[in-house]
Each structure stands twice: as C-alpha cells, then as structure tokens.
C-alpha cells in the first residue's frame, strides 16, 4: 500500500509539519481517487537538514559503492515496472501499455544508462601541473513534472546518486504515486539516510521554499518556461546552480523529395503520442507550400485512426490530458486557431465522439497555418498539430527558428545529407534526422527559453558535478 499521507525524509516515512492534502483526480473519469499530503517550508527545512548532514559522508563514497547501490535500485525497479505503469496511467491518463513500456520503461532506461556512465567516468583529469577534480555539487533540489514522471525523476536522481549528491525531490502533485513508489524502491535498495528525500507539495509553497533555500546548492527543474523563470528568480539571491528543461514549440521540417507518406505519418503519430503532452513534441510541421493539400490529407488519415479513449481499453491510442485546466487551455487554443483562419483538417473543439466525461481532446490538425498565428507560437501541450507552408529550404529554416523556444527539431529529407544540412541550421538542443529517435547516452536539453544545462548520459552526470583545479598536483 503506497503511503500518500507522509513524506520520505532522512530514511523514514514522516508526517507533514502541518496536515494539508489535495485530491488526486483520475483524468479519464474526472473522479477523485485519493488524497495526497501537501508539504510546507517546514517540511523542506527538515529534508534539507537531513540531506546536508548526509552529504558529508555520501559525497565521500567510492565509485564502487555507488555502482553497487544503483545496481540494486535497478534490480528492485524492474520488479515494480507494472505497478509504476499502472500508477502513471491512472494519474495522468497514458494508455496502460504505453505507461508500462514507455513511461515506466524510461525511468529504467535512465537508471541503466547512468550506471554504465558511472562505471567508466573519469572524475580526475591531469591538466598541465594541475589535477582537475570533478566533485558532487552538494544538496540538490529537484522539481519534476507530471507528463513523463518517471523519465524526469530518474534522469535527475540517478546521476545525482552517481555523482555523490544528496537530494530533495518535489514531484508533481498530479502524479504523486509513481514518485512514492520510487522512494520505496530507493529505501529497499539501501540508499543511506538523508541521501534521498521526498516532499510532496505545490510549486508556490514547496517549490518556492526549495528554490530560495540557502542550504540547497542546486535546483534541477523540469516544467513550463513560466515556472522556470520564477524558480530562477527565487534562486538568484543564493547564487545556486539552476538547471532547467522547459517548454518547446519544436519544428518538424519535411523537405522537398522526402517520402511524404512516411514522414507525415511518423510526425503526426509522434505529435499525438502521450496525448501531445511532451515538451519536445514535433508540434509545427513545416512543409513545402506546394505540398500542403497532400500533407493535410495524409495527416487527416492518421488523425482519423487515432482513438482517444479509456487508458485501460483495448485499441485506445491516446488517453485524456492530465486535468481540467489543461483541457480548458487546449480548447481555447483550438478555438483561437479556427478564429485566426487556420484550416481545421481533423478534430476540433469539444470531446471526441462517444465520450461524455474525462479530459479527452479530439486529435486535431490545422493546415494553412501562418507563423504569426497563436497556435504556431504558443505551446499547446495537447494532441494538436499545426502545418505551416514554406517557400523553399531557407524559408523553412527561418520559420523553424522563429520561436523563443529551442528544445528540439526534426528534419526529414530525400537523403540523410539533406537532413544534416538543415539540421545543423536549427537552433535547438536536440535535432532528430530521418525519424531516428533520441539516444539516452546523448545530451537532452534546450536553447533559448527551453532551458539550460543538459540531462541524460555523461552530460547528465556532469550537471551534478563541480570542477576543482588543484595546481601543483602533478608538479615534478
């Protein structure tokens, strides 16, 4: 039985300083499933005290000790994959098979990748007469979102443990159960007291207290750009490191000569995955103007086969979006697209046919979108694709980069050489060519207002390390 009314602090489950809770709502039914405790500054203070005390010893552990610890975490995590998947499905609406394989699986993938990195990473490097040491940064505050809960928790916690840091995690209040299971896994694996702490709560209370805390050395935040700005402002007076993975409005450039059916079909399916609730979703499909009608027809065929429905029902392609607030925002943007003159190719406002409850969004496609339209500029975070026409390759690149965001980009051409040429010109932290997915050993993160710092692989480990130069270390 998952303990939702206590926090995990200093190796034990403890009551909140002040009793306060919120309902966790199933987005498929709109019904409250249970309550989860909400924390306060007092709970954060308690967790930070434990983490600061634990850092003195955990920071001095050997690589071998941390390898053994991560190996144990992985072993236990594998045994709870199905349970994690079910929790994610219930709390944020992902179809159950997808939640088990991709949502829970992403967490396992990051744990395993980090373990491989740790086994071979060089924490010491001779530079002239100096030795450059890479040491754990200290106590880390982690704030994670609801859309890929285990992906984001694991790609922060795993490298922080590998680096020798101690930490306080504030998961999203919309998806608390998978995080609580993760805390149970770490406890069972024997993570030392105070190394990992979990405090549930709201951003303006727990998140703000963490960002401002003088004894937290780093904040690792994933969420909206708006919230990320607030975190950075609150963190500034203590000059702590702030690593952020924020919003996106990622371009998907399809060039002349590309296999249209394959590229458009793959792009639409990727956009609709997880109900469009991915920060790196390919939400702006940029195609040659002359191919607009053909592209729209292919995209419509994919949308028509995309079934929004019960996450536990067979044949469901996408589930609901996470909550009423997100549903209302998406509906407003769909209406805005219609009002501003985009061509509605598929979907539209309201619930899907045959659905009378739940936060379901009709898989929606707009064609003939121009770059200045609201739906081409704002992150919608739902299953809504905008198709924009470009005059030529240079125009496609200009449109792709005409955004305050820079998390991801996608390019498909007649050849990988065509895709490479355009990919090099896109201002984004991750660019995918010819439909090839991300590699967990490569860095993940954004340019511009999509954030700073990098996660995944050795780059994620280095985010949690300080660099110390010791002159004279190698002097003869």
PDB file of N, CA and C in Angstrom, residues 239-325:
ATOM      1  N   UNK A 239      22.717  32.376  -5.422  1.00  0.00           N
ATOM      2  CA  UNK A 239      23.669  32.056  -6.489  1.00  0.00           C
ATOM      3  C   UNK A 239      23.869  30.533  -6.625  1.00  0.00           C
ATOM      4  N   UNK A 240      22.784  29.799  -6.486  1.00  0.00           N
ATOM      5  CA  UNK A 240      22.876  28.345  -6.675  1.00  0.00           C
ATOM      6  C   UNK A 240      22.803  28.020  -8.159  1.00  0.00           C
ATOM      7  N   UNK A 241      23.322  26.868  -8.512  1.00  0.00           N
ATOM      8  CA  UNK A 241      23.197  26.430  -9.897  1.00  0.00           C
ATOM      9  C   UNK A 241      21.730  26.104 -10.184  1.00  0.00           C
ATOM     10  N   UNK A 242      21.254  26.543 -11.335  1.00  0.00           N
ATOM     11  CA  UNK A 242      19.886  26.237 -11.755  1.00  0.00           C
ATOM     12  C   UNK A 242      19.950  25.570 -13.122  1.00  0.00           C
ATOM     13  N   UNK A 243      19.535  24.330 -13.176  1.00  0.00           N
ATOM     14  CA  UNK A 243      19.490  23.578 -14.436  1.00  0.00           C
ATOM     15  C   UNK A 243      18.022  23.381 -14.787  1.00  0.00           C
ATOM     16  N   UNK A 244      17.658  23.767 -16.018  1.00  0.00           N
ATOM     17  CA  UNK A 244      16.235  23.774 -16.366  1.00  0.00           C
ATOM     18  C   UNK A 244      15.961  23.129 -17.714  1.00  0.00           C
ATOM     19  N   UNK A 245      14.915  22.331 -17.752  1.00  0.00           N
ATOM     20  CA  UNK A 245      14.399  21.797 -19.015  1.00  0.00           C
ATOM     21  C   UNK A 245      12.960  22.265 -19.096  1.00  0.00           C
ATOM     22  N   UNK A 246      12.695  23.168 -20.052  1.00  0.00           N
ATOM     23  CA  UNK A 246      11.434  23.905 -20.053  1.00  0.00           C
ATOM     24  C   UNK A 246      10.582  23.582 -21.289  1.00  0.00           C
ATOM     25  N   UNK A 247       9.805  24.556 -21.727  1.00  0.00           N
ATOM     26  CA  UNK A 247       8.835  24.310 -22.793  1.00  0.00           C
ATOM     27  C   UNK A 247       9.451  24.213 -24.174  1.00  0.00           C
ATOM     28  N   UNK A 248       8.605  23.943 -25.156  1.00  0.00           N
ATOM     29  CA  UNK A 248       9.063  23.837 -26.532  1.00  0.00           C
ATOM     30  C   UNK A 248       7.943  24.064 -27.527  1.00  0.00           C
ATOM     31  N   UNK A 249       8.332  24.414 -28.731  1.00  0.00           N
ATOM     32  CA  UNK A 249       7.407  24.522 -29.868  1.00  0.00           C
ATOM     33  C   UNK A 249       8.187  24.026 -31.080  1.00  0.00           C
ATOM     34  N   UNK A 250       8.465  22.731 -31.053  1.00  0.00           N
ATOM     35  CA  UNK A 250       9.503  22.167 -31.908  1.00  0.00           C
ATOM     36  C   UNK A 250       9.073  22.023 -33.370  1.00  0.00           C
ATOM     37  N   UNK A 251       9.957  22.453 -34.286  1.00  0.00           N
ATOM     38  CA  UNK A 251       9.663  22.334 -35.714  1.00  0.00           C
ATOM     39  C   UNK A 251       9.952  20.933 -36.242  1.00  0.00           C
ATOM     40  N   UNK A 252       9.132  20.488 -37.167  1.00  0.00           N
ATOM     41  CA  UNK A 252       9.348  19.225 -37.877  1.00  0.00           C
ATOM     42  C   UNK A 252       9.411  19.577 -39.361  1.00  0.00           C
ATOM     43  N   UNK A 253      10.627  19.737 -39.878  1.00  0.00           N
ATOM     44  CA  UNK A 253      10.833  20.207 -41.247  1.00  0.00           C
ATOM     45  C   UNK A 253      10.861  19.012 -42.204  1.00  0.00           C
ATOM     46  N   UNK A 254       9.938  19.017 -43.144  1.00  0.00           N
ATOM     47  CA  UNK A 254       9.889  17.972 -44.173  1.00  0.00           C
ATOM     48  C   UNK A 254      10.278  18.625 -45.496  1.00  0.00           C
ATOM     49  N   UNK A 255      11.387  18.194 -46.047  1.00  0.00           N
ATOM     50  CA  UNK A 255      11.977  18.831 -47.223  1.00  0.00           C
ATOM     51  C   UNK A 255      11.442  18.251 -48.532  1.00  0.00           C
ATOM     52  N   UNK A 256      11.644  19.013 -49.614  1.00  0.00           N
ATOM     53  CA  UNK A 256      11.324  18.516 -50.960  1.00  0.00           C
ATOM     54  C   UNK A 256      12.052  17.190 -51.184  1.00  0.00           C
ATOM     55  N   UNK A 257      11.364  16.233 -51.749  1.00  0.00           N
ATOM     56  CA  UNK A 257      11.994  14.959 -52.068  1.00  0.00           C
ATOM     57  C   UNK A 257      11.863  13.906 -50.987  1.00  0.00           C
ATOM     58  N   UNK A 258      11.416  14.316 -49.795  1.00  0.00           N
ATOM     59  CA  UNK A 258      11.225  13.342 -48.708  1.00  0.00           C
ATOM     60  C   UNK A 258      10.043  12.432 -49.031  1.00  0.00           C
ATOM     61  N   UNK A 259      10.042  11.244 -48.461  1.00  0.00           N
ATOM     62  CA  UNK A 259       8.906  10.323 -48.586  1.00  0.00           C
ATOM     63  C   UNK A 259       7.779  10.893 -47.728  1.00  0.00           C
ATOM     64  N   UNK A 260       6.852  11.585 -48.391  1.00  0.00           N
ATOM     65  CA  UNK A 260       5.807  12.327 -47.667  1.00  0.00           C
ATOM     66  C   UNK A 260       4.956  11.428 -46.782  1.00  0.00           C
ATOM     67  N   UNK A 261       4.502  10.318 -47.321  1.00  0.00           N
ATOM     68  CA  UNK A 261       3.622   9.440 -46.539  1.00  0.00           C
ATOM     69  C   UNK A 261       4.305   8.997 -45.252  1.00  0.00           C
ATOM     70  N   UNK A 262       5.545   8.569 -45.369  1.00  0.00           N
ATOM     71  CA  UNK A 262       6.288   8.087 -44.201  1.00  0.00           C
ATOM     72  C   UNK A 262       6.580   9.222 -43.219  1.00  0.00           C
ATOM     73  N   UNK A 263       7.050  10.356 -43.745  1.00  0.00           N
ATOM     74  CA  UNK A 263       7.451  11.469 -42.872  1.00  0.00           C
ATOM     75  C   UNK A 263       6.256  12.097 -42.155  1.00  0.00           C
ATOM     76  N   UNK A 264       5.176  12.304 -42.901  1.00  0.00           N
ATOM     77  CA  UNK A 264       3.997  12.943 -42.304  1.00  0.00           C
ATOM     78  C   UNK A 264       3.319  11.992 -41.320  1.00  0.00           C
ATOM     79  N   UNK A 265       3.171  10.746 -41.699  1.00  0.00           N
ATOM     80  CA  UNK A 265       2.550   9.758 -40.802  1.00  0.00           C
ATOM     81  C   UNK A 265       3.338   9.663 -39.500  1.00  0.00           C
ATOM     82  N   UNK A 266       4.661   9.518 -39.608  1.00  0.00           N
ATOM     83  CA  UNK A 266       5.504   9.433 -38.411  1.00  0.00           C
ATOM     84  C   UNK A 266       5.437  10.689 -37.566  1.00  0.00           C
ATOM     85  N   UNK A 267       5.404  11.848 -38.228  1.00  0.00           N
ATOM     86  CA  UNK A 267       5.351  13.124 -37.497  1.00  0.00           C
ATOM     87  C   UNK A 267       4.052  13.305 -36.727  1.00  0.00           C
ATOM     88  N   UNK A 268       2.929  12.921 -37.359  1.00  0.00           N
ATOM     89  CA  UNK A 268       1.621  13.049 -36.686  1.00  0.00           C
ATOM     90  C   UNK A 268       1.539  12.080 -35.510  1.00  0.00           C
ATOM     91  N   UNK A 269       1.968  10.844 -35.712  1.00  0.00           N
ATOM     92  CA  UNK A 269       1.924   9.859 -34.624  1.00  0.00           C
ATOM     93  C   UNK A 269       2.799  10.300 -33.449  1.00  0.00           C
ATOM     94  N   UNK A 270       3.958  10.844 -33.757  1.00  0.00           N
ATOM     95  CA  UNK A 270       4.839  11.341 -32.692  1.00  0.00           C
ATOM     96  C   UNK A 270       4.177  12.492 -31.950  1.00  0.00           C
ATOM     97  N   UNK A 271       3.534  13.383 -32.699  1.00  0.00           N
ATOM     98  CA  UNK A 271       2.862  14.529 -32.076  1.00  0.00           C
ATOM     99  C   UNK A 271       1.744  14.080 -31.139  1.00  0.00           C
ATOM    100  N   UNK A 272       1.009  13.071 -31.532  1.00  0.00           N
ATOM    101  CA  UNK A 272      -0.124  12.611 -30.723  1.00  0.00           C
ATOM    102  C   UNK A 272       0.290  11.703 -29.564  1.00  0.00           C
ATOM    103  N   UNK A 273       1.492  11.157 -29.603  1.00  0.00           N
ATOM    104  CA  UNK A 273       1.947  10.283 -28.521  1.00  0.00           C
ATOM    105  C   UNK A 273       1.849  11.005 -27.176  1.00  0.00           C
ATOM    106  N   UNK A 274       1.420  10.266 -26.134  1.00  0.00           N
ATOM    107  CA  UNK A 274       1.259  10.847 -24.793  1.00  0.00           C
ATOM    108  C   UNK A 274       0.251  12.001 -24.802  1.00  0.00           C
ATOM    109  N   UNK A 275      -0.706  11.940 -25.727  1.00  0.00           N
ATOM    110  CA  UNK A 275      -1.733  12.987 -25.896  1.00  0.00           C
ATOM    111  C   UNK A 275      -1.119  14.365 -26.159  1.00  0.00           C
ATOM    112  N   UNK A 276       0.050  14.356 -26.813  1.00  0.00           N
ATOM    113  CA  UNK A 276       0.707  15.626 -27.142  1.00  0.00           C
ATOM    114  C   UNK A 276       1.381  16.293 -25.967  1.00  0.00           C
ATOM    115  N   UNK A 277       1.451  15.586 -24.835  1.00  0.00           N
ATOM    116  CA  UNK A 277       1.971  16.198 -23.609  1.00  0.00           C
ATOM    117  C   UNK A 277       3.467  15.894 -23.430  1.00  0.00           C
ATOM    118  N   UNK A 278       4.255  16.312 -24.405  1.00  0.00           N
ATOM    119  CA  UNK A 278       5.706  16.155 -24.346  1.00  0.00           C
ATOM    120  C   UNK A 278       6.330  17.494 -24.728  1.00  0.00           C
ATOM    121  N   UNK A 279       7.323  17.923 -23.949  1.00  0.00           N
ATOM    122  CA  UNK A 279       7.931  19.238 -24.203  1.00  0.00           C
ATOM    123  C   UNK A 279       8.655  19.283 -25.538  1.00  0.00           C
ATOM    124  N   UNK A 280       9.094  18.115 -26.044  1.00  0.00           N
ATOM    125  CA  UNK A 280       9.812  18.070 -27.319  1.00  0.00           C
ATOM    126  C   UNK A 280       8.926  17.599 -28.471  1.00  0.00           C
ATOM    127  N   UNK A 281       7.608  17.656 -28.293  1.00  0.00           N
ATOM    128  CA  UNK A 281       6.680  17.198 -29.329  1.00  0.00           C
ATOM    129  C   UNK A 281       6.888  17.990 -30.625  1.00  0.00           C
ATOM    130  N   UNK A 282       6.847  17.309 -31.790  1.00  0.00           N
ATOM    131  CA  UNK A 282       7.031  17.999 -33.079  1.00  0.00           C
ATOM    132  C   UNK A 282       5.754  18.719 -33.506  1.00  0.00           C
ATOM    133  N   UNK A 283       5.468  19.829 -32.848  1.00  0.00           N
ATOM    134  CA  UNK A 283       4.142  20.457 -32.949  1.00  0.00           C
ATOM    135  C   UNK A 283       3.969  21.375 -34.157  1.00  0.00           C
ATOM    136  N   UNK A 284       5.077  21.774 -34.802  1.00  0.00           N
ATOM    137  CA  UNK A 284       4.987  22.624 -36.015  1.00  0.00           C
ATOM    138  C   UNK A 284       5.558  21.844 -37.197  1.00  0.00           C
ATOM    139  N   UNK A 285       4.688  21.318 -38.032  1.00  0.00           N
ATOM    140  CA  UNK A 285       5.146  20.605 -39.221  1.00  0.00           C
ATOM    141  C   UNK A 285       5.315  21.618 -40.349  1.00  0.00           C
ATOM    142  N   UNK A 286       6.539  21.760 -40.837  1.00  0.00           N
ATOM    143  CA  UNK A 286       6.861  22.750 -41.866  1.00  0.00           C
ATOM    144  C   UNK A 286       7.117  22.019 -43.169  1.00  0.00           C
ATOM    145  N   UNK A 287       6.290  22.302 -44.172  1.00  0.00           N
ATOM    146  CA  UNK A 287       6.327  21.530 -45.421  1.00  0.00           C
ATOM    147  C   UNK A 287       6.361  22.487 -46.617  1.00  0.00           C
ATOM    148  N   UNK A 288       6.804  22.003 -47.795  1.00  0.00           N
ATOM    149  CA  UNK A 288       6.753  22.854 -48.991  1.00  0.00           C
ATOM    150  C   UNK A 288       5.305  23.295 -49.259  1.00  0.00           C
ATOM    151  N   UNK A 289       5.124  24.589 -49.541  1.00  0.00           N
ATOM    152  CA  UNK A 289       3.782  25.127 -49.774  1.00  0.00           C
ATOM    153  C   UNK A 289       3.020  24.341 -50.840  1.00  0.00           C
ATOM    154  N   UNK A 290       3.746  23.907 -51.871  1.00  0.00           N
ATOM    155  CA  UNK A 290       3.104  23.186 -52.981  1.00  0.00           C
ATOM    156  C   UNK A 290       2.536  21.832 -52.547  1.00  0.00           C
ATOM    157  N   UNK A 291       2.988  21.334 -51.394  1.00  0.00           N
ATOM    158  CA  UNK A 291       2.550  20.011 -50.926  1.00  0.00           C
ATOM    159  C   UNK A 291       1.511  20.105 -49.791  1.00  0.00           C
ATOM    160  N   UNK A 292       1.033  21.302 -49.490  1.00  0.00           N
ATOM    161  CA  UNK A 292       0.147  21.490 -48.329  1.00  0.00           C
ATOM    162  C   UNK A 292      -1.077  20.575 -48.368  1.00  0.00           C
ATOM    163  N   UNK A 293      -1.778  20.546 -49.521  1.00  0.00           N
ATOM    164  CA  UNK A 293      -3.005  19.738 -49.612  1.00  0.00           C
ATOM    165  C   UNK A 293      -2.705  18.245 -49.430  1.00  0.00           C
ATOM    166  N   UNK A 294      -1.623  17.778 -50.058  1.00  0.00           N
ATOM    167  CA  UNK A 294      -1.252  16.369 -49.960  1.00  0.00           C
ATOM    168  C   UNK A 294      -0.876  16.008 -48.518  1.00  0.00           C
ATOM    169  N   UNK A 295      -0.107  16.885 -47.883  1.00  0.00           N
ATOM    170  CA  UNK A 295       0.302  16.658 -46.491  1.00  0.00           C
ATOM    171  C   UNK A 295      -0.923  16.627 -45.580  1.00  0.00           C
ATOM    172  N   UNK A 296      -1.833  17.567 -45.765  1.00  0.00           N
ATOM    173  CA  UNK A 296      -3.035  17.640 -44.935  1.00  0.00           C
ATOM    174  C   UNK A 296      -3.862  16.366 -45.044  1.00  0.00           C
ATOM    175  N   UNK A 297      -3.955  15.811 -46.265  1.00  0.00           N
ATOM    176  CA  UNK A 297      -4.741  14.586 -46.471  1.00  0.00           C
ATOM    177  C   UNK A 297      -4.102  13.397 -45.743  1.00  0.00           C
ATOM    178  N   UNK A 298      -2.769  13.300 -45.821  1.00  0.00           N
ATOM    179  CA  UNK A 298      -2.074  12.208 -45.124  1.00  0.00           C
ATOM    180  C   UNK A 298      -2.252  12.357 -43.608  1.00  0.00           C
ATOM    181  N   UNK A 299      -2.093  13.595 -43.119  1.00  0.00           N
ATOM    182  CA  UNK A 299      -2.220  13.859 -41.682  1.00  0.00           C
ATOM    183  C   UNK A 299      -3.626  13.554 -41.186  1.00  0.00           C
ATOM    184  N   UNK A 300      -4.622  13.920 -41.973  1.00  0.00           N
ATOM    185  CA  UNK A 300      -6.021  13.668 -41.588  1.00  0.00           C
ATOM    186  C   UNK A 300      -6.276  12.163 -41.448  1.00  0.00           C
ATOM    187  N   UNK A 301      -5.705  11.372 -42.356  1.00  0.00           N
ATOM    188  CA  UNK A 301      -5.894   9.918 -42.305  1.00  0.00           C
ATOM    189  C   UNK A 301      -5.342   9.342 -41.002  1.00  0.00           C
ATOM    190  N   UNK A 302      -4.212   9.892 -40.526  1.00  0.00           N
ATOM    191  CA  UNK A 302      -3.635   9.433 -39.252  1.00  0.00           C
ATOM    192  C   UNK A 302      -4.525   9.853 -38.091  1.00  0.00           C
ATOM    193  N   UNK A 303      -4.987  11.103 -38.113  1.00  0.00           N
ATOM    194  CA  UNK A 303      -5.856  11.598 -37.038  1.00  0.00           C
ATOM    195  C   UNK A 303      -7.141  10.790 -36.952  1.00  0.00           C
ATOM    196  N   UNK A 304      -7.698  10.438 -38.102  1.00  0.00           N
ATOM    197  CA  UNK A 304      -8.957   9.678 -38.131  1.00  0.00           C
ATOM    198  C   UNK A 304      -8.802   8.286 -37.527  1.00  0.00           C
ATOM    199  N   UNK A 305      -7.568   7.749 -37.551  1.00  0.00           N
ATOM    200  CA  UNK A 305      -7.318   6.418 -36.976  1.00  0.00           C
ATOM    201  C   UNK A 305      -6.859   6.499 -35.522  1.00  0.00           C
ATOM    202  N   UNK A 306      -6.662   7.695 -35.028  1.00  0.00           N
ATOM    203  CA  UNK A 306      -6.177   7.876 -33.654  1.00  0.00           C
ATOM    204  C   UNK A 306      -7.368   7.896 -32.710  1.00  0.00           C
ATOM    205  N   UNK A 307      -7.432   6.917 -31.832  1.00  0.00           N
ATOM    206  CA  UNK A 307      -8.602   6.785 -30.952  1.00  0.00           C
ATOM    207  C   UNK A 307      -8.288   7.311 -29.559  1.00  0.00           C
ATOM    208  N   UNK A 308      -8.985   8.373 -29.174  1.00  0.00           N
ATOM    209  CA  UNK A 308      -8.888   8.894 -27.805  1.00  0.00           C
ATOM    210  C   UNK A 308      -9.929   8.169 -26.963  1.00  0.00           C
ATOM    211  N   UNK A 309      -9.455   7.499 -25.898  1.00  0.00           N
ATOM    212  CA  UNK A 309     -10.406   6.744 -25.092  1.00  0.00           C
ATOM    213  C   UNK A 309      -9.805   6.241 -23.801  1.00  0.00           C
ATOM    214  N   UNK A 310     -10.555   5.401 -23.115  1.00  0.00           N
ATOM    215  CA  UNK A 310     -10.187   4.833 -21.823  1.00  0.00           C
ATOM    216  C   UNK A 310      -8.764   4.263 -21.875  1.00  0.00           C
ATOM    217  N   UNK A 311      -7.875   4.742 -20.988  1.00  0.00           N
ATOM    218  CA  UNK A 311      -6.488   4.258 -20.993  1.00  0.00           C
ATOM    219  C   UNK A 311      -6.357   2.748 -20.809  1.00  0.00           C
ATOM    220  N   UNK A 312      -7.371   2.107 -20.244  1.00  0.00           N
ATOM    221  CA  UNK A 312      -7.284   0.665 -19.992  1.00  0.00           C
ATOM    222  C   UNK A 312      -8.067  -0.155 -21.018  1.00  0.00           C
ATOM    223  N   UNK A 313      -8.666   0.513 -22.012  1.00  0.00           N
ATOM    224  CA  UNK A 313      -9.444  -0.208 -23.030  1.00  0.00           C
ATOM    225  C   UNK A 313      -8.545  -0.591 -24.203  1.00  0.00           C
ATOM    226  N   UNK A 314      -8.800  -1.762 -24.742  1.00  0.00           N
ATOM    227  CA  UNK A 314      -8.021  -2.206 -25.894  1.00  0.00           C
ATOM    228  C   UNK A 314      -8.312  -1.308 -27.083  1.00  0.00           C
ATOM    229  N   UNK A 315      -7.297  -0.991 -27.856  1.00  0.00           N
ATOM    230  CA  UNK A 315      -7.483  -0.171 -29.051  1.00  0.00           C
ATOM    231  C   UNK A 315      -7.342   1.317 -28.822  1.00  0.00           C
ATOM    232  N   UNK A 316      -7.191   1.743 -27.571  1.00  0.00           N
ATOM    233  CA  UNK A 316      -7.006   3.166 -27.291  1.00  0.00           C
ATOM    234  C   UNK A 316      -5.618   3.603 -27.756  1.00  0.00           C
ATOM    235  N   UNK A 317      -5.581   4.690 -28.527  1.00  0.00           N
ATOM    236  CA  UNK A 317      -4.303   5.234 -28.991  1.00  0.00           C
ATOM    237  C   UNK A 317      -3.779   6.276 -28.018  1.00  0.00           C
ATOM    238  N   UNK A 318      -4.664   7.195 -27.635  1.00  0.00           N
ATOM    239  CA  UNK A 318      -4.281   8.226 -26.667  1.00  0.00           C
ATOM    240  C   UNK A 318      -5.351   8.338 -25.588  1.00  0.00           C
ATOM    241  N   UNK A 319      -4.903   8.656 -24.382  1.00  0.00           N
ATOM    242  CA  UNK A 319      -5.827   8.852 -23.277  1.00  0.00           C
ATOM    243  C   UNK A 319      -6.203  10.320 -23.144  1.00  0.00           C
ATOM    244  N   UNK A 320      -6.734  10.709 -21.988  1.00  0.00           N
ATOM    245  CA  UNK A 320      -7.082  12.097 -21.755  1.00  0.00           C
ATOM    246  C   UNK A 320      -5.836  12.940 -21.500  1.00  0.00           C
ATOM    247  N   UNK A 321      -6.003  14.267 -21.476  1.00  0.00           N
ATOM    248  CA  UNK A 321      -4.940  15.122 -20.952  1.00  0.00           C
ATOM    249  C   UNK A 321      -5.092  15.154 -19.437  1.00  0.00           C
ATOM    250  N   UNK A 322      -4.128  15.726 -18.750  1.00  0.00           N
ATOM    251  CA  UNK A 322      -3.967  15.449 -17.318  1.00  0.00           C
ATOM    252  C   UNK A 322      -5.048  16.025 -16.408  1.00  0.00           C
ATOM    253  N   UNK A 323      -5.601  17.193 -16.732  1.00  0.00           N
ATOM    254  CA  UNK A 323      -6.585  17.793 -15.815  1.00  0.00           C
ATOM    255  C   UNK A 323      -7.468  18.812 -16.528  1.00  0.00           C
ATOM    256  N   UNK A 324      -8.435  19.318 -15.807  1.00  0.00           N
ATOM    257  CA  UNK A 324      -9.397  20.265 -16.359  1.00  0.00           C
ATOM    258  C   UNK A 324      -8.721  21.547 -16.855  1.00  0.00           C
ATOM    259  N   UNK A 325      -7.749  22.037 -16.104  1.00  0.00           N
ATOM    260  CA  UNK A 325      -7.061  23.264 -16.501  1.00  0.00           C
ATOM    261  C   UNK A 325      -6.383  23.113 -17.853  1.00  0.00           C
TER     262      UNK A 325
END
